[in-house]
Short mmCIF file of C-alpha atoms and ligand atoms in Angstrom, two decimals:
data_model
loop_
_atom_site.label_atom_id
_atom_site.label_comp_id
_atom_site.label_asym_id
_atom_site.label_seq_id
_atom_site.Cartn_x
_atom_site.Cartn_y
_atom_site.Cartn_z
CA UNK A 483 0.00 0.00 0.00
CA UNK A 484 1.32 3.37 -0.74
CA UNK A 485 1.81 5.77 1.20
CA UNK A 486 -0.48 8.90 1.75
CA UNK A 487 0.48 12.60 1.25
CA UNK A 488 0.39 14.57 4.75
CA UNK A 489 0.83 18.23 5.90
CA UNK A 490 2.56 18.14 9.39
CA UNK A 491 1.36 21.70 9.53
CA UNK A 492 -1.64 21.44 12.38
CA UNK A 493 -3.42 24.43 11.39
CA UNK A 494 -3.73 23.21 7.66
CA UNK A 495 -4.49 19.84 9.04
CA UNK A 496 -7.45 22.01 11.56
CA UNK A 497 -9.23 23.44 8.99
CA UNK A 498 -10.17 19.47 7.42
CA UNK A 499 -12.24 19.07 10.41
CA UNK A 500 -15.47 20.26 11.51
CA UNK A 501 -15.83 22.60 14.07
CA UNK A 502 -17.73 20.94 16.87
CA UNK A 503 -15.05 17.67 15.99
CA UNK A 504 -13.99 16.89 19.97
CA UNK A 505 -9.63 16.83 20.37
CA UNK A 506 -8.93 15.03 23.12
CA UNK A 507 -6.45 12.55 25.73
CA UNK A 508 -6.37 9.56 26.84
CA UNK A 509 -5.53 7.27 29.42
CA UNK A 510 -6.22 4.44 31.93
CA UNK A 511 -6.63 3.89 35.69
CA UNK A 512 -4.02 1.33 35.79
CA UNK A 513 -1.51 2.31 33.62
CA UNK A 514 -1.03 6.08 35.21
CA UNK A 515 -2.98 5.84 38.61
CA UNK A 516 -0.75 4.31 40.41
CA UNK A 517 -1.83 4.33 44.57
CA UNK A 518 -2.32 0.51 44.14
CA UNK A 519 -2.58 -0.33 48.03
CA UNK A 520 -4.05 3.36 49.05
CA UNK A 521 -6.93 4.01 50.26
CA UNK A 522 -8.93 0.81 50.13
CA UNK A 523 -8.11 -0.31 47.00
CA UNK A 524 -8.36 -3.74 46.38
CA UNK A 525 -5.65 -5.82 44.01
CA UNK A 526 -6.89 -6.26 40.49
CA UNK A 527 -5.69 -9.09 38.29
CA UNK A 528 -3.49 -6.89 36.89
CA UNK A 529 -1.45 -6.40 40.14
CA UNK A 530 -1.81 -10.21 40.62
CA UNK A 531 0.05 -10.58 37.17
CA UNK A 532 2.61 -7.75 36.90
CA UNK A 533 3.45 -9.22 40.28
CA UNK A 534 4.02 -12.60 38.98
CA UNK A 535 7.98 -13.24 37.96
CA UNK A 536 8.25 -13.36 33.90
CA UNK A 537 5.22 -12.12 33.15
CA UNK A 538 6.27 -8.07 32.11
CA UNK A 539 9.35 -6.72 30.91
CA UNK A 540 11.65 -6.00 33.87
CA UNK A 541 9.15 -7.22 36.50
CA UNK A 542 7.56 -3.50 36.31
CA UNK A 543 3.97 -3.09 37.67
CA UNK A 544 1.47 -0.14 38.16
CA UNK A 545 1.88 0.15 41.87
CA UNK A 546 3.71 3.86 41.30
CA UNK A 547 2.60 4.45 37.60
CA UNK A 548 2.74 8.13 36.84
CA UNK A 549 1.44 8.28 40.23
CA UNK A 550 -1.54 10.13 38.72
CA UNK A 551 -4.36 9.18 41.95
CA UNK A 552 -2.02 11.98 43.57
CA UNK A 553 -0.94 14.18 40.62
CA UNK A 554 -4.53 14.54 38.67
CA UNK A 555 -4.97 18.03 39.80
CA UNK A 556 -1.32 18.80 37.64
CA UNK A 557 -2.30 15.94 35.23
CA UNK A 558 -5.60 18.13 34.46
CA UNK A 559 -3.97 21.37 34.24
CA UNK A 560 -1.49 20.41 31.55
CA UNK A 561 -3.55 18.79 29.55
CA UNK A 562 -5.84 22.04 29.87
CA UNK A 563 -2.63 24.05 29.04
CA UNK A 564 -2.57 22.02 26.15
CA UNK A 565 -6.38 22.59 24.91
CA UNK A 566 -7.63 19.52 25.86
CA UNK A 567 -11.58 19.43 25.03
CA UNK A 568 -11.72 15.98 26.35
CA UNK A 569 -10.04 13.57 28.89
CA UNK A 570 -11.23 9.79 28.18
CA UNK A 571 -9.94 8.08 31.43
CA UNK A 572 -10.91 4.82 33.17
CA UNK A 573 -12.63 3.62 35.97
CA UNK A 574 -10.45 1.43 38.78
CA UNK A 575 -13.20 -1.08 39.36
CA UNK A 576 -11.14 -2.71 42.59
CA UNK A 577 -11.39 1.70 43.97
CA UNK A 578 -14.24 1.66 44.25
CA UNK A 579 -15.68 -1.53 45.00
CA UNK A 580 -12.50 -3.74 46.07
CA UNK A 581 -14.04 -6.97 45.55
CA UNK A 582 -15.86 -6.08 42.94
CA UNK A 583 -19.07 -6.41 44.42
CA UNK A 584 -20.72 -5.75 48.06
CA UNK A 585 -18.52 -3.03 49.64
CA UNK A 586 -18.74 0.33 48.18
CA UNK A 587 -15.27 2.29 49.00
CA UNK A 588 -16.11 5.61 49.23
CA UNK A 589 -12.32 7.15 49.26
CA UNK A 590 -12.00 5.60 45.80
CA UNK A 591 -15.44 7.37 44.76
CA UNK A 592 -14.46 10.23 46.19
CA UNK A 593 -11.20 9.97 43.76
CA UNK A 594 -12.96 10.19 40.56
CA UNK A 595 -15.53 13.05 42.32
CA UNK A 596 -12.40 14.80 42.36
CA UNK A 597 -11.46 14.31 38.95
CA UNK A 598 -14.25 14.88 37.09
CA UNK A 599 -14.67 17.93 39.04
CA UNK A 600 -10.87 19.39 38.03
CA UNK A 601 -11.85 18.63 34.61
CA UNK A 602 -15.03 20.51 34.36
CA UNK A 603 -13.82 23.11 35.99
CA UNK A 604 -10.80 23.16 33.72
CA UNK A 605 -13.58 22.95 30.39
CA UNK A 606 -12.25 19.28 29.74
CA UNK A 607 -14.92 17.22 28.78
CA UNK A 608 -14.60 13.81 30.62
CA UNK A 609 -15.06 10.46 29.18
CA UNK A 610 -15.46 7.55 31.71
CA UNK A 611 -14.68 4.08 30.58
CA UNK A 612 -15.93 1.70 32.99
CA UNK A 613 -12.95 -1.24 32.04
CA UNK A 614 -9.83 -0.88 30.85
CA UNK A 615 -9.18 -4.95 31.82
CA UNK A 616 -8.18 -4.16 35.60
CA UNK A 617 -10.52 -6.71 36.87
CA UNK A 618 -10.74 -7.16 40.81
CA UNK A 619 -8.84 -10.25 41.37
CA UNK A 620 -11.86 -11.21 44.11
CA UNK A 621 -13.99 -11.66 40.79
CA UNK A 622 -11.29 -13.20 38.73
CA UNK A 623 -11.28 -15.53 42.10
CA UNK A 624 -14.83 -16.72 41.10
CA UNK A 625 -14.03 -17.14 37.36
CA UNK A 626 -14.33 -13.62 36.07
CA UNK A 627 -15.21 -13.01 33.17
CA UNK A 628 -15.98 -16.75 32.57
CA UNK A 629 -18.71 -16.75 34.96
CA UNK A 630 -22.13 -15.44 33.58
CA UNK A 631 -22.39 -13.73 37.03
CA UNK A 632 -20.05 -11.41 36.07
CA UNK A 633 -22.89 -9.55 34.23
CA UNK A 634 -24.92 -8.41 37.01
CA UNK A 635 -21.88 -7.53 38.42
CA UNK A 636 -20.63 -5.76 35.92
CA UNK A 637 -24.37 -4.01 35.53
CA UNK A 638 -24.01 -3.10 39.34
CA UNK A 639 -20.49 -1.32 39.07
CA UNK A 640 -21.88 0.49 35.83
CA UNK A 641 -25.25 1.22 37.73
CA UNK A 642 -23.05 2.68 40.76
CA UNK A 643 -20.85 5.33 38.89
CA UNK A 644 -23.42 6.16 36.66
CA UNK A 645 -25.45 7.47 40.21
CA UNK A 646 -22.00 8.87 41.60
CA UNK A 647 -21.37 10.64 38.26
CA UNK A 648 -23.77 10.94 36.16
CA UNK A 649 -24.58 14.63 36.84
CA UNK A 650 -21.54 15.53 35.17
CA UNK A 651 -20.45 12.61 33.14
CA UNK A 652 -22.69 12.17 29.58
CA UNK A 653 -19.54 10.04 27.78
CA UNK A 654 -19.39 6.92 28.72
CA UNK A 655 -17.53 3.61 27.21
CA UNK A 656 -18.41 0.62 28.69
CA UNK A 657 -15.09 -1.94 27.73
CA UNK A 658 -11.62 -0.46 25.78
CA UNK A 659 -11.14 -3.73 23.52
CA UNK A 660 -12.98 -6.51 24.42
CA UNK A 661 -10.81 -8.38 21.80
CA UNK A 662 -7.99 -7.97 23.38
CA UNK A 663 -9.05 -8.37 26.98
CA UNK A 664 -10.83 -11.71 26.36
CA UNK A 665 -8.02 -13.22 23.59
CA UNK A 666 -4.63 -12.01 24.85
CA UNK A 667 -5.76 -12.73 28.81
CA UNK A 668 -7.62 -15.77 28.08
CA UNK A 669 -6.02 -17.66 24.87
CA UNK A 670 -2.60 -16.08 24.10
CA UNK A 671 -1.85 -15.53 28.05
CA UNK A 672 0.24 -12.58 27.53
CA UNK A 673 -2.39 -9.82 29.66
CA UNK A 674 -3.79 -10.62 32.61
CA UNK A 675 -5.36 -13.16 34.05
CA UNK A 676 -2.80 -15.40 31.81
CA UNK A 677 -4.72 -18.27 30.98
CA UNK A 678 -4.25 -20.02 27.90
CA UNK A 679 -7.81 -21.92 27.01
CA UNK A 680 -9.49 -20.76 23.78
CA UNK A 681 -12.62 -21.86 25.17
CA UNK A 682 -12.45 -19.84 28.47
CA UNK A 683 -11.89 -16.70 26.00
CA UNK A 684 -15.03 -17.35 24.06
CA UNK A 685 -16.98 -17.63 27.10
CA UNK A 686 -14.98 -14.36 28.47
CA UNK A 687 -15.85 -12.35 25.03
CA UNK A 688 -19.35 -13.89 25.51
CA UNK A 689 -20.28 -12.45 28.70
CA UNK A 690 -18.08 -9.09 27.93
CA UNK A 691 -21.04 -8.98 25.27
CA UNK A 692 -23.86 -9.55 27.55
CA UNK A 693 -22.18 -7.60 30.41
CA UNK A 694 -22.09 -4.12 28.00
CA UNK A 695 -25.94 -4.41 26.82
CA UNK A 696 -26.77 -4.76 30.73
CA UNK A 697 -24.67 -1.98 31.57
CA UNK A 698 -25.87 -0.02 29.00
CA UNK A 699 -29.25 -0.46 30.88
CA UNK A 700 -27.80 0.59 33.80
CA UNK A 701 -26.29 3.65 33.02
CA UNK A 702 -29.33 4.72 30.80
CA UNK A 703 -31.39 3.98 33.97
CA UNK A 704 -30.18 6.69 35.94
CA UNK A 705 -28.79 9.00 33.36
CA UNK A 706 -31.21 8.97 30.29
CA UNK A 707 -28.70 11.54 28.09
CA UNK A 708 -25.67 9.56 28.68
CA UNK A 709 -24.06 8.76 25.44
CA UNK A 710 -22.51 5.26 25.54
CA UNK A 711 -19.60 3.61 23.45
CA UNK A 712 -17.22 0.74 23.44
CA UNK A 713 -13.61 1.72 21.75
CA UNK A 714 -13.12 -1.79 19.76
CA UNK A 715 -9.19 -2.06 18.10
CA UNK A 716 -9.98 -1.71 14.29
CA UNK A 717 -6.38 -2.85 12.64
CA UNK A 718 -5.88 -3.20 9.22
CA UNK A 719 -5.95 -6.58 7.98
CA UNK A 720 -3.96 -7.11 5.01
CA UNK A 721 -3.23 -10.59 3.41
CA UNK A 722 0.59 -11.09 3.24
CA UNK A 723 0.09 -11.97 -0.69
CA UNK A 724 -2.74 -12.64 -3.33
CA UNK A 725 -3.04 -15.81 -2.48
CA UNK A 726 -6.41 -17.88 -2.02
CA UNK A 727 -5.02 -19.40 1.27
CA UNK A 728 -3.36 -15.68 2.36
CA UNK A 729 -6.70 -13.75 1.48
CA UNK A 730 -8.49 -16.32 3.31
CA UNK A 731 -7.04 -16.27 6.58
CA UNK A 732 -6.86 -12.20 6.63
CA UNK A 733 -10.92 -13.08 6.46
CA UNK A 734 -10.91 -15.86 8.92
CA UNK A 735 -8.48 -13.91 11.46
CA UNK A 736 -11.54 -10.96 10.98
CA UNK A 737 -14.22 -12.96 11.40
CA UNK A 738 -12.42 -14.72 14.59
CA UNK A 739 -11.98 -11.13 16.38
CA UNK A 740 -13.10 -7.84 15.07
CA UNK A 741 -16.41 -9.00 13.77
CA UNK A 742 -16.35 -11.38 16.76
CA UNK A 743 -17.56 -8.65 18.20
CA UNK A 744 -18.96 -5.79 15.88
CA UNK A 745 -21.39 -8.21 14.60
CA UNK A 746 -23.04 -9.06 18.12
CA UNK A 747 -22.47 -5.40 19.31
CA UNK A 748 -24.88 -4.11 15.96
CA UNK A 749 -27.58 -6.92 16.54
CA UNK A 750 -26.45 -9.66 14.00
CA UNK A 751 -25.09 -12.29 16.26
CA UNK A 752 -21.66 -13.70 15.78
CA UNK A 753 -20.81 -13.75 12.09
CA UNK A 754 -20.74 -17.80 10.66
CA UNK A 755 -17.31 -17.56 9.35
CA UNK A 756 -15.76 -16.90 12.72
CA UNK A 757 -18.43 -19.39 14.15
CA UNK A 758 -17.31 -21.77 11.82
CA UNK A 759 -13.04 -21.47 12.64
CA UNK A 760 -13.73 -21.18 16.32
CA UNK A 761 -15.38 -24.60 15.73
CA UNK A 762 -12.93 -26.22 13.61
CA UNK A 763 -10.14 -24.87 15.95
CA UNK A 764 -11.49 -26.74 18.96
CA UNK A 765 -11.93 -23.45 20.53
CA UNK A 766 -15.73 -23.75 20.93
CA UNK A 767 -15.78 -27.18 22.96
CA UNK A 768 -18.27 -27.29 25.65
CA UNK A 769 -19.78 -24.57 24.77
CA UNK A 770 -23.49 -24.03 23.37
CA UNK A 771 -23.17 -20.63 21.69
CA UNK A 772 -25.98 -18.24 21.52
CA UNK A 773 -26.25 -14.53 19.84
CA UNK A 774 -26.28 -11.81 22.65
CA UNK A 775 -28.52 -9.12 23.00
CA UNK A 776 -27.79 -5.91 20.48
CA UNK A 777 -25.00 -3.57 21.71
CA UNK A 778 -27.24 -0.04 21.07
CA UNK A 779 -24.25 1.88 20.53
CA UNK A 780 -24.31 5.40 20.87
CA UNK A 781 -21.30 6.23 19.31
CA UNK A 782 -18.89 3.71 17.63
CA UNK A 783 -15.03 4.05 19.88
CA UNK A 784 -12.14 2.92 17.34
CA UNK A 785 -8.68 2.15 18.45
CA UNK A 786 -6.14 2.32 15.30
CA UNK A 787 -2.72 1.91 15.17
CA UNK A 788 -1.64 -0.22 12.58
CA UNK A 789 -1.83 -2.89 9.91
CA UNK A 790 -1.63 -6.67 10.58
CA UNK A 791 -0.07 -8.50 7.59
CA UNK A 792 -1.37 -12.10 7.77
CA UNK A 793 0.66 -14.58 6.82
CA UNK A 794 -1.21 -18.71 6.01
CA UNK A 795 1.09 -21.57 7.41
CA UNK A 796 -1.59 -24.07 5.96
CA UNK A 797 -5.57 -24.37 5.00
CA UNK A 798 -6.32 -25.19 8.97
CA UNK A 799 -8.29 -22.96 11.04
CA UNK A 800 -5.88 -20.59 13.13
CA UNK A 801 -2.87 -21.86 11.48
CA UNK A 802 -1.90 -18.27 10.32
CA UNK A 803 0.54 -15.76 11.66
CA UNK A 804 0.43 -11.90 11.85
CA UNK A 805 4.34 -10.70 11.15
CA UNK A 806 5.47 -6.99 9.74
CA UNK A 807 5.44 -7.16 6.51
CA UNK A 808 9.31 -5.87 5.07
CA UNK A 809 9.71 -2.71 4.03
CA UNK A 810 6.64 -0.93 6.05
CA UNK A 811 8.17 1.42 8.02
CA UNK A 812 7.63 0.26 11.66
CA UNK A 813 7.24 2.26 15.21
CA UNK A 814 9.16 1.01 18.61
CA UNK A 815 6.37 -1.83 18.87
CA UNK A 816 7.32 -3.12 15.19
CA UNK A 817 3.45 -2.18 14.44
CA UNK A 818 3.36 -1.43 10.91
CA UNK A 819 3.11 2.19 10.22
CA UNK A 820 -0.09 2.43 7.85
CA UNK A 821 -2.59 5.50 8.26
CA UNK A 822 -4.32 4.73 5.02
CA UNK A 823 -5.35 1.71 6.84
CA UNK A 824 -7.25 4.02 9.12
CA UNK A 825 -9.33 5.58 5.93
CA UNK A 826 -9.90 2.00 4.73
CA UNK A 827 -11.20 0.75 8.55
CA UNK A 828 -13.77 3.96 8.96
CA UNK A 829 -14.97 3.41 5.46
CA UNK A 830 -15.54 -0.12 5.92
CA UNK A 831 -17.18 0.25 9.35
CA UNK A 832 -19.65 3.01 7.94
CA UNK A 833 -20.47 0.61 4.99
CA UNK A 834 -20.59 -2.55 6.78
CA UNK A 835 -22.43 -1.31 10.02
CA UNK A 836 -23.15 2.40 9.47
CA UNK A 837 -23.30 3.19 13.07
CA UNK A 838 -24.78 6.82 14.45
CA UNK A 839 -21.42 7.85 15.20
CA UNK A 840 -17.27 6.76 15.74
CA UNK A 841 -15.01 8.56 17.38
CA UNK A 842 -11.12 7.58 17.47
CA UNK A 843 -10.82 6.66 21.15
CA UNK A 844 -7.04 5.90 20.46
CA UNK A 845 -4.49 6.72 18.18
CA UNK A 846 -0.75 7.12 18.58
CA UNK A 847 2.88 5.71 18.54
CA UNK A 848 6.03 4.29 20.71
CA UNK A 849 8.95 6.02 20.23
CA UNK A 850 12.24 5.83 21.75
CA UNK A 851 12.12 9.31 22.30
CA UNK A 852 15.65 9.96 22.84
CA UNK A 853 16.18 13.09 21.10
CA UNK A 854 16.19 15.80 23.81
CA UNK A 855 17.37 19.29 23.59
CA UNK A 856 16.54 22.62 25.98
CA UNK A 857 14.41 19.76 27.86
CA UNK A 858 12.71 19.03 25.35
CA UNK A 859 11.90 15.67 23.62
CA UNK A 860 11.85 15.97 19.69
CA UNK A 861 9.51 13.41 18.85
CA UNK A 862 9.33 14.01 15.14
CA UNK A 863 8.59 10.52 14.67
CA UNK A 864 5.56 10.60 16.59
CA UNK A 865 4.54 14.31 14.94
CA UNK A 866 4.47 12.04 11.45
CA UNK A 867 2.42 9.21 12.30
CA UNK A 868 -0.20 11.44 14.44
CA UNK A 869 -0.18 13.89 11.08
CA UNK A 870 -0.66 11.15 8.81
CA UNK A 871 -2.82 9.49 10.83
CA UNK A 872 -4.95 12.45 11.59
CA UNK A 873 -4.86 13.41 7.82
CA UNK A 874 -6.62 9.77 7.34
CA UNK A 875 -9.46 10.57 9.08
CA UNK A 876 -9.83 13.90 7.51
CA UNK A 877 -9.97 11.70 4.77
CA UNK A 878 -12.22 9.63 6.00
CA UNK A 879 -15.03 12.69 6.95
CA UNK A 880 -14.67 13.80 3.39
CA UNK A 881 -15.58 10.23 2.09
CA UNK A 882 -19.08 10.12 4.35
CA UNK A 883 -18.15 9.02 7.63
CA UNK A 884 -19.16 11.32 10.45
CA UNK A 885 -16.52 10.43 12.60
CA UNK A 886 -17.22 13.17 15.55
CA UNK A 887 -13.90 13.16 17.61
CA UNK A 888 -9.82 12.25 18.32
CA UNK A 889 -8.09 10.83 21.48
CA UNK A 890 -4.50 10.46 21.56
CA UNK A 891 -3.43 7.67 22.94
CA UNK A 892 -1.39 8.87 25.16
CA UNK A 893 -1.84 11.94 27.64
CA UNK A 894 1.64 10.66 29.43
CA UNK A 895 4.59 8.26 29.24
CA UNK A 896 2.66 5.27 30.98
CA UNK A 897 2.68 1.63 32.25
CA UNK A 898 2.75 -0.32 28.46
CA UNK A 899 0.90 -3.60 29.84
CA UNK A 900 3.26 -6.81 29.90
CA UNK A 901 6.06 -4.45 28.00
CA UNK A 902 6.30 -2.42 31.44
CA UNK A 903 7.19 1.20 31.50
CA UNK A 904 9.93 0.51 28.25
CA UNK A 905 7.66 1.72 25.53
CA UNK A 906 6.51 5.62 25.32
CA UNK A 907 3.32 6.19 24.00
CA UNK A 908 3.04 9.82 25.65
CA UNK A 909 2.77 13.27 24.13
CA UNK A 910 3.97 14.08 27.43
CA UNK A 911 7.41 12.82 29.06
CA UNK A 912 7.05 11.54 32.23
CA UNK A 913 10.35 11.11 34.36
CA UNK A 914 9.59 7.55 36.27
CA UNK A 915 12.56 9.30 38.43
CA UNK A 916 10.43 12.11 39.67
CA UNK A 917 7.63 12.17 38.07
CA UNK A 918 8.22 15.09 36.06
CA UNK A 919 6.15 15.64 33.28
CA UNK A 920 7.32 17.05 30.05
CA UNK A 921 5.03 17.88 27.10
CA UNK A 922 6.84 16.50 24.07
CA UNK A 923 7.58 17.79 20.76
CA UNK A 924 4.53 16.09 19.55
CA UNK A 925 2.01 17.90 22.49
CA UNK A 926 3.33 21.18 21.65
CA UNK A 927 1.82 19.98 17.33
CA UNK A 928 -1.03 18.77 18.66
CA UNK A 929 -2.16 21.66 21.17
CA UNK A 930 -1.60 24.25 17.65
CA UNK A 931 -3.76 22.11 15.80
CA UNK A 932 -6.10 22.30 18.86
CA UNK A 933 -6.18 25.91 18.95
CA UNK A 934 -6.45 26.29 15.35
CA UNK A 935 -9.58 24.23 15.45
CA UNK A 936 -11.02 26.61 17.49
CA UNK A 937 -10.81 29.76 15.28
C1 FCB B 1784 -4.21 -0.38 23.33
C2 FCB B 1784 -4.66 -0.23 24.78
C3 FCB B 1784 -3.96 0.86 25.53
C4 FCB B 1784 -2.50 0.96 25.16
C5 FCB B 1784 -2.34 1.03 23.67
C6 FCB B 1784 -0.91 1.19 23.21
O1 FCB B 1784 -4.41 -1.69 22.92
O2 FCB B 1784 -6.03 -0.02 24.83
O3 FCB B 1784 -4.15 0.66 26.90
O4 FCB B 1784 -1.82 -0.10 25.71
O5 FCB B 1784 -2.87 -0.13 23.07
#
């Protein structure tokens, strides 16, 4: 695929958008928060795992983070500083209720009170995601997200923010990539909980399902205007050649994840051809699959950061692997660098499932960002890919799709899952030293193109 023309020049790049589009950060409670053991916190699988020798680069966890449960008030003034219009931030579900049902801790309410409070105040829009995979380990305990239960639970916890918050929150996602949660925690092992049985992650994506359409009952109980999302990873599959068996598997590997769940979440039920390889895989044994109830999505969240070239060892189910294709330029993650893919993957979704609305709930790039001078980090890299990348989806409104706002993934330098604190995703440099927080290169771009939107 060729590359696309781009104009690093934010205020050209302003003017392609609309002017009520939302610019905005983003984040999660576990990778920044930090305060694991404060305040009545309970542990969350994710503390269970980083805690577990061999299971993240360098043994690092998210008990410090960016230390953001005592830094927000700074957190929320930079990222004002910066012209933030929205914050999308998660919701610790072992805060405030640290065993994930029963017990209400209040400190940990009181926490994101607190927040959402700086943030209005500061004219930052908030956007609470109720998971961003930091399960309490009490629930995990009783087979998580295995365990049907797990959707009343899951409707309770949604039900209790949305009465703590709901005066001021109207954004809401309910699960940042259910994908990923259920099939790199549950099949691949490499996220937390670590378990590695295909049929455990069918029944986990299965009740993540079921668990957002009773949520979204929840929340729309006590706050009739909220608007509610789910940010789903959109890659961009691409077959490693022309070939019948390559073309196929790009399909199958589609079918078997993103339409896994894009299919259920519009009303359709799970789509046959990843019915069918689940089956032939072995990974639906025991199980009696039925279609869960429709998703009534608000808004559409897509996280985008690269292509997936797929690559067929054989004609069997699953036999395929995803490796960079050579020559793509790659970032610090070896993700294939690819914003036309992000065109493609809007236009698709507005063809295939026209939903009332998407918004890019993450976008963005590791870099080594070691390029500093007069304290600051010259992150031209990441100025590119968030240029291109936000060029593609001006591309993408002028094709039909009314994609209605941008999150960069990230607000800071934060806690990169099983890859530890190693990979920078931030526009912001945070010093894991002191905590010092440096807007990047790339913040200073993005906050221009900010203001520009506003004129
Ligand atoms: C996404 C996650 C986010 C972050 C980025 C790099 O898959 O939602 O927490 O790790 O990737």
């Amino acid at each position: 695929m060729t590359d696309i023309e781009y104009d690093t020049n934010p205020e050209a790049l302003a003017q392609r958008f609309p002017k009520d589009f939302t610019w905005g950060f983003a984040a999660s409670a576990y990778q920044i928060e930090g305060a694991a053991r404060e305040d009545g916190r309970g542990p969350s699988i994710w503390d269970t795992f980083s805690h577990t020798p061999g299971k993240t680069a360098n043994g690092d966890n998210g008990d410090v983070a960016c230390d953001h449960y005592h830094r927000y008030r700074d957190d929320v003034r930079l990222m004002a500083q910066l012209g933030a219009q929205a914050y999308r931030f998660s919701i610790s579900w072992p805060r405030v209720m640290p065993e994930g049902r029963g017990a209400i801790n209040q400190r940990g309410l009181d926490f994101y009170r607190r927040l959402v409070d700086e943030l209005s105040a500061a004219g930052v829009e908030p956007t609470a995601n109720l998971f961003h995979w930091d399960l309490p380990q009490a629930l995990q305990d009783r087979g998580g997200f295995a365990n049907p239960e797990i959707v009343g639970r899951f409707a309770d916890f949604a039900h209790l923010m949305a009465t703590r918050l709901g005066d001021t929150v109207t954004d809401w996602m309910t699960f940042n990539e259910p994908a990923v949660y259920a099939f790199l925690g549950h099949a691949d092992g490499i996220h937390a909980p670590g378990l590695t049985h295909w049929p455990t992650a069918i029944k986990v994506a299965d009740n993540e399902l079921r668990a957002h359409a009773a949520a979204v009952d929840a929340i729309k109980s006590e706050v009739p205007a909220a608007r509610i999302g789910v940010a789903v990873d959109i890659n961009h599959f691409a077959p490693a050649t022309d070939s019948d068996r390559d073309v196929h598997a790009a399909a199958a590997y589609r079918a078997t994840r993103d339409t896994w769940f894009l299919d259920p979440f519009f009303g359709r039920g799970y789509p046959a051809l990843g019915v069918e390889q689940h089956r032939a895989a072995g990974h639906l044994e025991g199980i009696e699959l039925s279609d869960p109830p429709h998703g009534r999505l608000d808004y559409l969240g897509v996280n985008y950061y690269r292509q997936e070239t797929v690559h067929a060892k054989s004609d069997a189910p699953f036999d395929w692997e995803v490796l960079p294709r050579s020559g793509v330029e790659l970032t610090e993650m070896e993700w294939e660098v690819v914003p036309q893919g992000l065109t493609l993957g809007l236009e698709w979704l507005q063809r295939e499932y026209a939903p009332a609305e998407v918004v890019i709930t993450e976008n963005g790039a590791a870099y080594p960002d070691t390029r500093v001078a007069g304290g600051e980090v010259q992150d031209d890299d990441r100025v590119a890919y968030l240029a291109r990348h936000i060029g593609a989806a001006a591309d993408a409104i002028a094709a039909g799709v009314n994609l209605r706002g941008y999150f960069v993934w990230s607000l800071m330098d934060n806690f990169e899952w099983s890859l530890g604190y190693g990979k920078r995703f931030g526009v912001i440099h945070v010093d894991f030293e002191d905590q010092r927080r440096t807007p990047k290169r790339s913040a200073r771009w993005y906050q221009r193109l900010i203001a520009a939107s506003r004129r």
